[in-house]
Coordinates of C-alpha atoms and ligand atoms in Angstrom, one line a residue:
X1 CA 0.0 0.0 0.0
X2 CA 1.6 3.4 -0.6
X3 CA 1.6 6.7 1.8
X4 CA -1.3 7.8 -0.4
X5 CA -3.8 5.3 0.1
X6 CA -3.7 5.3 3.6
X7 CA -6.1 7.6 5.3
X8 CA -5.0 11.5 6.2
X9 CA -5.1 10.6 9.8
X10 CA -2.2 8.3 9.6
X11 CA -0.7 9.3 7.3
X12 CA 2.0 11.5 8.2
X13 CA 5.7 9.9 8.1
X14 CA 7.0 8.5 11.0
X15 CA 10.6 7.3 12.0
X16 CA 11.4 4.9 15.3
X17 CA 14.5 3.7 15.5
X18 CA 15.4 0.6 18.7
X19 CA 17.9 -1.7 19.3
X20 CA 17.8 -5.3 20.9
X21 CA 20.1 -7.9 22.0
X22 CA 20.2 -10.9 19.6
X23 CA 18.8 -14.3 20.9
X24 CA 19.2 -16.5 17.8
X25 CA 19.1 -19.6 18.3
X26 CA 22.6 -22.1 17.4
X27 CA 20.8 -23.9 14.1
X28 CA 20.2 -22.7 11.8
X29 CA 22.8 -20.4 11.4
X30 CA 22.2 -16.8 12.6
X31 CA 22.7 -15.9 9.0
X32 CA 20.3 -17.9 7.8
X33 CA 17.6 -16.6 10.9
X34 CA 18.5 -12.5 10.0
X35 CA 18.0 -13.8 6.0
X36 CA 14.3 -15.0 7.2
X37 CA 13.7 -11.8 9.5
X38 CA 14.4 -9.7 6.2
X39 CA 12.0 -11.9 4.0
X40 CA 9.6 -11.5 6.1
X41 CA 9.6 -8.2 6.4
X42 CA 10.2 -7.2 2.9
X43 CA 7.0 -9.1 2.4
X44 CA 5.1 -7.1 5.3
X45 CA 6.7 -4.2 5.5
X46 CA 6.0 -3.7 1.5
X47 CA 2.3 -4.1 2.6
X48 CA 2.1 -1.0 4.7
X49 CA 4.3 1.2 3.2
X50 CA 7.0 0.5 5.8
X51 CA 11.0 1.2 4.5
X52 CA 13.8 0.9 7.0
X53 CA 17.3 -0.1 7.8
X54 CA 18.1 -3.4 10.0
X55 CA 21.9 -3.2 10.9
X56 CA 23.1 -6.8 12.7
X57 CA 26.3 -6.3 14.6
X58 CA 28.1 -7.2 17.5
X59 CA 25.5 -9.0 19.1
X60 CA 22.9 -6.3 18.7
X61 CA 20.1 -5.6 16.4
X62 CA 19.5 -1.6 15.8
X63 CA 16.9 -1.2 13.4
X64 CA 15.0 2.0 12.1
X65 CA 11.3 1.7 10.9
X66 CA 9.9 4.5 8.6
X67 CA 6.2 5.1 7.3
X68 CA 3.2 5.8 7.8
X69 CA 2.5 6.1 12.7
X70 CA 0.0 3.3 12.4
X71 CA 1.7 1.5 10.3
X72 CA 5.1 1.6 12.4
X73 CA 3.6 1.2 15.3
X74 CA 1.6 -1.8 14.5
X75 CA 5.3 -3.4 13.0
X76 CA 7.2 -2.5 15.9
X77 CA 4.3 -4.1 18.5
X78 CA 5.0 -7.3 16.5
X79 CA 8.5 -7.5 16.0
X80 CA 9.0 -7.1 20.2
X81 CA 7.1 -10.0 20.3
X82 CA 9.6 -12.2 18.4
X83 CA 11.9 -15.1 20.3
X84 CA 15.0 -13.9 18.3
X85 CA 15.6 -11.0 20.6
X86 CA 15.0 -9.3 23.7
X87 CA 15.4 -6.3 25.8
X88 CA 14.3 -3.8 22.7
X89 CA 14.9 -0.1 23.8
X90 CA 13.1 2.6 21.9
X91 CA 15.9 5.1 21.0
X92 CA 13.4 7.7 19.2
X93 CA 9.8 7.6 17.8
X94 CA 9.0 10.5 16.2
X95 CA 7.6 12.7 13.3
X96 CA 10.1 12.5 10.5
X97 CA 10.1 15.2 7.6
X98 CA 11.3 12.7 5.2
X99 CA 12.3 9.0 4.4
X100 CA 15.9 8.5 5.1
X101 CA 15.9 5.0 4.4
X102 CA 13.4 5.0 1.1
X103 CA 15.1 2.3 -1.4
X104 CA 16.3 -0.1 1.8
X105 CA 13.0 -2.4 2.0
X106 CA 14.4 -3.7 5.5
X107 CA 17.9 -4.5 4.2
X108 CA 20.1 -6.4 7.0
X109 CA 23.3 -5.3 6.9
X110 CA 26.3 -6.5 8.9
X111 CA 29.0 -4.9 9.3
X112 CA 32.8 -6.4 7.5
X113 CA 36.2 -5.6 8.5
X114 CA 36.1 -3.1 5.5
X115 CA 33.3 -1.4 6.9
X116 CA 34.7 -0.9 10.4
X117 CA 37.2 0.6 9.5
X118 CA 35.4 2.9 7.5
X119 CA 33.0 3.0 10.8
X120 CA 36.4 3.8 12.6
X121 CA 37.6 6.7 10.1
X122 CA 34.2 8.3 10.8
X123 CA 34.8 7.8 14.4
X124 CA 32.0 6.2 15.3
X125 CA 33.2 3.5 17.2
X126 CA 31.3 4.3 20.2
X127 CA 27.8 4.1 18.3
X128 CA 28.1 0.3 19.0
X129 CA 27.4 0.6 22.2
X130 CA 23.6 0.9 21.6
X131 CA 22.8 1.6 25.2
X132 CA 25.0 5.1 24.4
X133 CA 23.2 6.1 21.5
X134 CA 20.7 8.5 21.2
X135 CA 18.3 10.5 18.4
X136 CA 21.1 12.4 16.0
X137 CA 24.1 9.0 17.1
X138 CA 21.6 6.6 16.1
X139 CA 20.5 8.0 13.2
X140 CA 24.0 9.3 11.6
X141 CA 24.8 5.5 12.4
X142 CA 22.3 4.4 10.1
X143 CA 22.9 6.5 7.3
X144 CA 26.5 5.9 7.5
X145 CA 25.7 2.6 7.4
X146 CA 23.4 3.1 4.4
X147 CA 26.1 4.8 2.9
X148 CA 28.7 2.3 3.1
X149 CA 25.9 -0.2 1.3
X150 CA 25.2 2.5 -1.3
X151 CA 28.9 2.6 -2.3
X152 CA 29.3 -1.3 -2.4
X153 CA 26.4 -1.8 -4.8
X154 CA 27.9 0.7 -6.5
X155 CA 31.7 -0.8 -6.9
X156 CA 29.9 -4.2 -7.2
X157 CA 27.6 -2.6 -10.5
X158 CA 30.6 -1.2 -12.4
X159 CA 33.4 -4.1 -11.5
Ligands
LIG1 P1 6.4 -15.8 9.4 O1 7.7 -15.1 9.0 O2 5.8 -16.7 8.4 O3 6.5 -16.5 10.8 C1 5.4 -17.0 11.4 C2 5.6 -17.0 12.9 O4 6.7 -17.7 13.4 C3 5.8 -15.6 13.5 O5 5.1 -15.4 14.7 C4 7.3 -15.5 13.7 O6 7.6 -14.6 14.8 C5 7.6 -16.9 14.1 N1 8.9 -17.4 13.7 C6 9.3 -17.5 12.4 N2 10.6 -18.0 12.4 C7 11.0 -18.1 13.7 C8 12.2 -18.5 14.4 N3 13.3 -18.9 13.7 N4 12.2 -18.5 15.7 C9 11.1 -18.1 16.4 N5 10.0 -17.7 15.9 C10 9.9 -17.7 14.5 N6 8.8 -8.3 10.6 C11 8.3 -7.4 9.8 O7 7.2 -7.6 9.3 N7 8.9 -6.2 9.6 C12 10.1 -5.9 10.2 O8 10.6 -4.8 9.9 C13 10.7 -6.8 11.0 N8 11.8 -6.6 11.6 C14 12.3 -7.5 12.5 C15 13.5 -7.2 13.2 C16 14.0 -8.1 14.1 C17 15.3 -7.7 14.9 C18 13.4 -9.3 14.4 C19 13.9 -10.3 15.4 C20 12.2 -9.6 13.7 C21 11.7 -8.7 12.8 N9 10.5 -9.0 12.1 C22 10.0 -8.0 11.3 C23 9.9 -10.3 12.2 C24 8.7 -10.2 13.1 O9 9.1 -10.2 14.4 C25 7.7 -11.4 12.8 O10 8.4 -12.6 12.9 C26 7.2 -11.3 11.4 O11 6.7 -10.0 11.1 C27 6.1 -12.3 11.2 O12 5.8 -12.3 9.8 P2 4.8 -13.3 9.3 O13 3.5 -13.2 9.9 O14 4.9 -13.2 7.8 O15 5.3 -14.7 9.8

């Protein structure tokens, strides 16, 4: 469904952004269980007009969720339900002017040596110690991160 078709009332663009501590279980392997987290919400999130960015790292889940309120809320009262983490902490849920993370229909990403060090160069180390982020950390962490993914599509297209 797109912004449009929802009605006025919630329609207006919303951004929350959390983070969780992993539980996956041994087997399959925790690639495998974030590749079926992303399926699934590709195929929801596409439903309700609901982009975002789900970064996997270090033990930790920080993922933002962008759309329509009802429509983020209504995800985010689902996902806390899920075995394959706990403890989620709200970092922000708010108003936002515009989508940030429009093309990423829930892309997981985690984080390579490559990208740490381009994490490290930006000096953004500390952001991975989700209990110290906040509104503006959390969010430049995710568009960094988006970044980094925009440029490796990019060297992967024109290799
Ligand atoms: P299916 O994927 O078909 O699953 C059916 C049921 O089985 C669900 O209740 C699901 O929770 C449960 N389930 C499936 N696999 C496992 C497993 N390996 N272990 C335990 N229980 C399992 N969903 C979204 O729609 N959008 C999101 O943005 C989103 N982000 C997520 C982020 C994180 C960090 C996590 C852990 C989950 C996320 N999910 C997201 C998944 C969400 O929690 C639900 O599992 C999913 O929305 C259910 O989709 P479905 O009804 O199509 O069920």
């Amino acid at each position: 469904m797109t912004d449009e078709a929802q009605p006025q009332s919630t329609r207006s663009l919303h951004r929350l952004i959390y983070f969780s501590r992993q539980r996956l279980a041994d087997d399959p392997p925790p690639n495998e269980q974030v590749e079926a987290i992303v399926r699934a919400s590709i195929r929801n999130n596409r439903e309700v007009a609901v982009t975002g960015l789900l970064l996997v790292h270090d033990g930790w889940f920080i993922q933002a969720l962008e759309g329509p309120m009802t429509a983020v809320l209504t995800t985010y009262r689902r996902i806390i339900e899920d075995p394959r983490h706990e403890a989620p902490v709200v970092i922000n849920a708010a108003p936002a002017a515009s989508r940030e993370f429009a093309d990423w229909n829930m892309c997981a990403r985690s984080l390579s040596a490559a990208d740490e060090a381009i994490i490290d160069a930006l000096e953004m180390r500390d952001a991975f110690e989700p209990t110290r982020l906040n509104e503006r950390s959390a969010l430049r962490l995710l568009k960094a991160v988006r970044d980094i993914q925009d440029r490796t599509s990019l060297s992967a297209a024109t290799r």
